[in-house]
Tab-separated table of C-alpha atoms in Angstrom:
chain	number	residue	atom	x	y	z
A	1	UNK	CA	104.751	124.763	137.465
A	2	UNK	CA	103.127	124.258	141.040
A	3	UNK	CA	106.442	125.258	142.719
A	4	UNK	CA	106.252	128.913	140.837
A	5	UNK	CA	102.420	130.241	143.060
A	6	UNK	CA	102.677	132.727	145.056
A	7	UNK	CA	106.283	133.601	144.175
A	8	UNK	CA	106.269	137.647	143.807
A	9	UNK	CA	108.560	137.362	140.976
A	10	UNK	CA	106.309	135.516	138.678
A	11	UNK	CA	103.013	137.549	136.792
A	12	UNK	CA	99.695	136.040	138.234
A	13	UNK	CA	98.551	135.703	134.188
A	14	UNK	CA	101.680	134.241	132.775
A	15	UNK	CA	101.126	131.534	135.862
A	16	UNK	CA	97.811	131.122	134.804
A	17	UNK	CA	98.979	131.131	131.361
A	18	UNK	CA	100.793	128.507	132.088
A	19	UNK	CA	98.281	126.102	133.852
A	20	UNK	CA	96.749	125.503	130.774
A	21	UNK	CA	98.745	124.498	128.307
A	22	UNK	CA	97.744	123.759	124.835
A	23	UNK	CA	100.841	121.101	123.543
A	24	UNK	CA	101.468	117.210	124.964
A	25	UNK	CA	103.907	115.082	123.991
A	26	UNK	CA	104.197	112.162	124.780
A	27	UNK	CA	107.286	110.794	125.121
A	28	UNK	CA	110.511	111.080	127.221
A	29	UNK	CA	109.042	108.449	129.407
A	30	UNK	CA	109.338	104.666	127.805
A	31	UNK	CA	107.884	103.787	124.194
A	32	UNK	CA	104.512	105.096	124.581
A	33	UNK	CA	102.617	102.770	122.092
A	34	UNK	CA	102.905	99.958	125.147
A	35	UNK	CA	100.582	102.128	126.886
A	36	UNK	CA	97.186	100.345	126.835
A	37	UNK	CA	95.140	103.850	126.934
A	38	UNK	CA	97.314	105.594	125.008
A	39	UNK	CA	94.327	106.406	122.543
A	40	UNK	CA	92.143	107.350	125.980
A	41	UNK	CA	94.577	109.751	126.574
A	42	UNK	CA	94.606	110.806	123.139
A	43	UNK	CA	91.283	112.064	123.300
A	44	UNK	CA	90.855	113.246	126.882
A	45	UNK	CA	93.784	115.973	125.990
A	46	UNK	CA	92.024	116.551	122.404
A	47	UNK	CA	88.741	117.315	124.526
A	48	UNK	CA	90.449	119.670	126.468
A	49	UNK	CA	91.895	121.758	123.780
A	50	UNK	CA	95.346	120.212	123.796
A	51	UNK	CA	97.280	119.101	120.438
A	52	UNK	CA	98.858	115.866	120.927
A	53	UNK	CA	102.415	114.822	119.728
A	54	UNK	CA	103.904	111.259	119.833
A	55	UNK	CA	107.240	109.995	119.566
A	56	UNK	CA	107.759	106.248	118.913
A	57	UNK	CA	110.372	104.341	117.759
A	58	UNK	CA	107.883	101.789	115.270
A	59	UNK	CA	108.141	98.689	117.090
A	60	UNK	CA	104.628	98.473	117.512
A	61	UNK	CA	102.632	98.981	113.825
A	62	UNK	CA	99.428	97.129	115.051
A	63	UNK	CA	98.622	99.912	117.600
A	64	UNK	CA	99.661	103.017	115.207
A	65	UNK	CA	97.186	100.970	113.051
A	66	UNK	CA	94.290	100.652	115.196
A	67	UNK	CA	95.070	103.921	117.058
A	68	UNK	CA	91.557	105.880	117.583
A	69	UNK	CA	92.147	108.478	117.727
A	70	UNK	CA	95.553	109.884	116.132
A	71	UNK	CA	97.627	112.295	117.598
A	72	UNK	CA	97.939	115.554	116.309
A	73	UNK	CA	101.665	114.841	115.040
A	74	UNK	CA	102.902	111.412	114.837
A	75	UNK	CA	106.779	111.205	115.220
A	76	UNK	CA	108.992	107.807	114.320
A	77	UNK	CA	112.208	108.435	115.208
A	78	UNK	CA	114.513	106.284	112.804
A	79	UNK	CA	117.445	104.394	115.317
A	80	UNK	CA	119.165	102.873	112.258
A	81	UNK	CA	119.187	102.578	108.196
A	82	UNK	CA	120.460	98.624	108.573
A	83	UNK	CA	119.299	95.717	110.890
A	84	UNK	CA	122.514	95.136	112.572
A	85	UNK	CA	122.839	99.070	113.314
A	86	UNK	CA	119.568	99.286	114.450
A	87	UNK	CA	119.918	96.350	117.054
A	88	UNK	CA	122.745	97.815	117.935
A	89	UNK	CA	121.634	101.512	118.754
A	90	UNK	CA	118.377	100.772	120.183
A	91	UNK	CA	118.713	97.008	121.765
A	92	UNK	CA	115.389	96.236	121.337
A	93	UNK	CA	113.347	93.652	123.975
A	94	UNK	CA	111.543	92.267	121.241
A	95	UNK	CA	113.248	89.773	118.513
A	96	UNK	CA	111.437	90.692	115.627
A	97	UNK	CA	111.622	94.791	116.391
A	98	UNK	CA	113.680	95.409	112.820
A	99	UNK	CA	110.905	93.777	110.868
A	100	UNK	CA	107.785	95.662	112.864
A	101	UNK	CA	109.794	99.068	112.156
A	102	UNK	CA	109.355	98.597	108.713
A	103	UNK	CA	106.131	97.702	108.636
A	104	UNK	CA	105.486	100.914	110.464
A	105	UNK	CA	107.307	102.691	107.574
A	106	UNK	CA	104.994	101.203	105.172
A	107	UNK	CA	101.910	102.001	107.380
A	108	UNK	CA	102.504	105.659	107.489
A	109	UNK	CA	101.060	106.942	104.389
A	110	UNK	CA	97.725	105.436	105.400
A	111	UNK	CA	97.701	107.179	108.621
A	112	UNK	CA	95.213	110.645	108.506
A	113	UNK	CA	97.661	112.665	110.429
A	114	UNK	CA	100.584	114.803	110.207
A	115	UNK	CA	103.266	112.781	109.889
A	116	UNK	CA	107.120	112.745	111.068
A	117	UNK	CA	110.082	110.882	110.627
A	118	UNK	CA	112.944	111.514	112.718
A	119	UNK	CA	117.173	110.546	112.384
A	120	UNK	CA	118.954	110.801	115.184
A	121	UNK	CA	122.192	111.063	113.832
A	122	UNK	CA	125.390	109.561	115.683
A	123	UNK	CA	128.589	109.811	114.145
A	124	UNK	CA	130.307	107.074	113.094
A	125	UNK	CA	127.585	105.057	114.069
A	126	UNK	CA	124.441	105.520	111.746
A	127	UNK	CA	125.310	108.809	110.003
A	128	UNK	CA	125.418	109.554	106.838
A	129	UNK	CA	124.323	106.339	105.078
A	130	UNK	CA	122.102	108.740	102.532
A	131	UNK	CA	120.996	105.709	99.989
A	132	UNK	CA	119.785	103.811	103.801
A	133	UNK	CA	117.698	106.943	104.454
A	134	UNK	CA	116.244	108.145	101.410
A	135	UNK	CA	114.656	104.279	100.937
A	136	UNK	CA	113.292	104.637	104.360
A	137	UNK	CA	111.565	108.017	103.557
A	138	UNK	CA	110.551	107.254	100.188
A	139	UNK	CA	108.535	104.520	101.374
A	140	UNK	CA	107.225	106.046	104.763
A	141	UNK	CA	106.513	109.261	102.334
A	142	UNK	CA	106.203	111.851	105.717
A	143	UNK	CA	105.124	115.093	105.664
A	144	UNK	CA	108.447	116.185	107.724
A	145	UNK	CA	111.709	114.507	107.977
A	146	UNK	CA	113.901	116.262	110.631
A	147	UNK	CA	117.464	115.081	111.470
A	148	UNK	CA	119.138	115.674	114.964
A	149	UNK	CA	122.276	115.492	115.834
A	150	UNK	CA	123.636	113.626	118.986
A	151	UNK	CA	124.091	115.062	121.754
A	152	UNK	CA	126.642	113.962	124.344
A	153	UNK	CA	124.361	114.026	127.643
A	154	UNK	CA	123.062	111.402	130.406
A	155	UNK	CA	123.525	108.000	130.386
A	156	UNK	CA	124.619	108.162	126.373
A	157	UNK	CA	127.736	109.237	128.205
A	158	UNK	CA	128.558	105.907	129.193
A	159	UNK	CA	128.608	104.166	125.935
A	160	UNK	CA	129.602	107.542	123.537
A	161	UNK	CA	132.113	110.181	123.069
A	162	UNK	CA	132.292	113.847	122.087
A	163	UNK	CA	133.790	112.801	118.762
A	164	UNK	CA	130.030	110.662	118.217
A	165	UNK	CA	128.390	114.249	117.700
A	166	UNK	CA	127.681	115.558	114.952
A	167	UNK	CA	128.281	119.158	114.236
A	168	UNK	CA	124.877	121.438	112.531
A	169	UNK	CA	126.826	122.275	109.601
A	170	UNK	CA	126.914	117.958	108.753
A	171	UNK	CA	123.549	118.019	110.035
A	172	UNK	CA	122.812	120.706	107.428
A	173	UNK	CA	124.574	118.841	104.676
A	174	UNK	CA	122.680	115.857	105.886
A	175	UNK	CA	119.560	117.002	105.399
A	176	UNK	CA	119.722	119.483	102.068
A	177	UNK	CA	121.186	116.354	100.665
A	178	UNK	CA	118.329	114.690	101.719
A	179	UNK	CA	115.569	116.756	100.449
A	180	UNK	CA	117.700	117.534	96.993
A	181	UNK	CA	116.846	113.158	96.690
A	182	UNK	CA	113.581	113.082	97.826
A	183	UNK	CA	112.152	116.271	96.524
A	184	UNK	CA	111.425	117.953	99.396
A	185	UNK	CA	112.157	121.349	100.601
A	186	UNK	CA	114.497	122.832	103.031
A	187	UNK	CA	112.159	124.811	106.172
A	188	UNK	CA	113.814	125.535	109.083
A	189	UNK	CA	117.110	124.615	111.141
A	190	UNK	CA	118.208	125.151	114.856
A	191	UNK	CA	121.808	125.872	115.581
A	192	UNK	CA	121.544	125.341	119.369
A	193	UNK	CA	119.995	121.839	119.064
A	194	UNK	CA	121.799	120.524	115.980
A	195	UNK	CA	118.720	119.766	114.480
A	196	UNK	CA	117.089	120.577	110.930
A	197	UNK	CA	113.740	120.017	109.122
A	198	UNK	CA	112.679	119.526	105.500
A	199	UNK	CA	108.864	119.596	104.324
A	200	UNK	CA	107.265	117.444	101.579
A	201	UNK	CA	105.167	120.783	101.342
A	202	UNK	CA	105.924	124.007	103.130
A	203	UNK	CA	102.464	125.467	102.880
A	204	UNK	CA	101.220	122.942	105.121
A	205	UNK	CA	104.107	123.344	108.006
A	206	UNK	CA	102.269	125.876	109.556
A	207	UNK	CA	98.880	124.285	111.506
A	208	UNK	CA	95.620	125.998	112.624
A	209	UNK	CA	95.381	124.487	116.233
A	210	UNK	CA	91.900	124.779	116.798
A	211	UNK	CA	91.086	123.742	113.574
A	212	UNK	CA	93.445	120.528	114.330
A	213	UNK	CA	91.401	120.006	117.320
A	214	UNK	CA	88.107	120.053	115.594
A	215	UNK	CA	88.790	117.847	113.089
A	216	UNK	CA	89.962	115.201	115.603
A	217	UNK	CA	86.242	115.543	117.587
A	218	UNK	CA	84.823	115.652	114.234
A	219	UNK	CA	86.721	111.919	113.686
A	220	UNK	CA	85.639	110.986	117.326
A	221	UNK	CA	82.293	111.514	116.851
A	222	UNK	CA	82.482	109.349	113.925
A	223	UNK	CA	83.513	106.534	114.479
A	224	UNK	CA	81.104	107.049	118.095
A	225	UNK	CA	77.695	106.638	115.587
């Protein structure tokens, strides 16, 4: 946001808006649970007023486990409902990566946060295999599941085609089908992204940030005593 001071075109309060934002994910840059501080950064963002949202792919269960303290939204995005498939999709540097996933989908109803799991559907590849997925979700038991379709962009290019995206309305049919299984109800879709959530309980979608925040300082200064 730097590069926008000073221009005329942009409103001095929407700028400063801007410089403080109140969302971090973290993700988009490697498999953030091999980050040593992760949970330092964790909390320096929670003491700023900033809800925290993380995106792994499960690999590593022992630091989700000792994690202090959560993020504000844990994401696990799913890479595929078999071993081989898995392997396959995600090529993982570590030989027993299949085996820690699950153990990550049996450590998530312990966790005291808002929970997420995430299919990234590619077609033909690991989409639809519905009996796969429902086990998974059954047994990580999230609060969300939401199911995104490929998209045929950077260096997926190499290895994909057009034909390996999904369209929303399978998406769609993907996901009502999954929430008719599991019990869970349909909340919200986005056509532009190919991308669709269910909710174990729609009255909770909807989160009070502050409140969010507090409770995390209230967990902090816990476990500080």
């Amino acid at each position: 946001m730097s590069g926008f001071k000073g221009n005329p075109k942009v409103k001095k309060e929407l700028f400063e808006e801007a410089s403080h934002p109140r969302h971090m994910a973290i993700s988009l840059t490697g498999e953030p649970t091999l980050y040593t501080r992760l949970g330092e950064l964790i909390e320096a963002a929670t003491r700023r007023g900033i809800t925290t949202f993380v995106v792994t792919n499960g690999t590593m269960p022992k630091v989700l486990e000792t994690l202090n303290p959560l993020p504000t939204q844990l994401y696990v995005t799913v890479a595929g409902p078999t071993k081989e498939i898995f392997n396959d999709v995600l090529h993982p540097a570590i030989g027993n990566a299949w085996e820690n996933f699950n153990k990550t989908l049996d450590l998530l109803p312990s966790l005291d946060t808002r929970t997420v799991i995430r299919h990234t559907m590619v077609k033909n590849v690991n989409f639809p295999f519905y009996d796969e997925y429902e086990k998974m979700d059954r047994r990580a038991d999230p609060d969300f599941i939401e199911s995104k379709g490929y998209v045929h962009v950077g260096q997926s290019a190499g290895r994909l085609s057009y034909e390996n995206m999904p369209t929303h309305e399978e998406i769609m049919e993907f996901s009502s089908t999954l929430a008719k299984r599991l019990g869970y109800f349909e909340y919200a879709d986005r056509f532009e992204s190919r991308v669709a959530m269910i909710a174990k309980n729609p009255e909770n979608a909807k989160i009070n940030i502050d409140e969010e925040i507090q409770k995390t300082l209230k967990k902090l200064e816990l476990s500080s005593d």
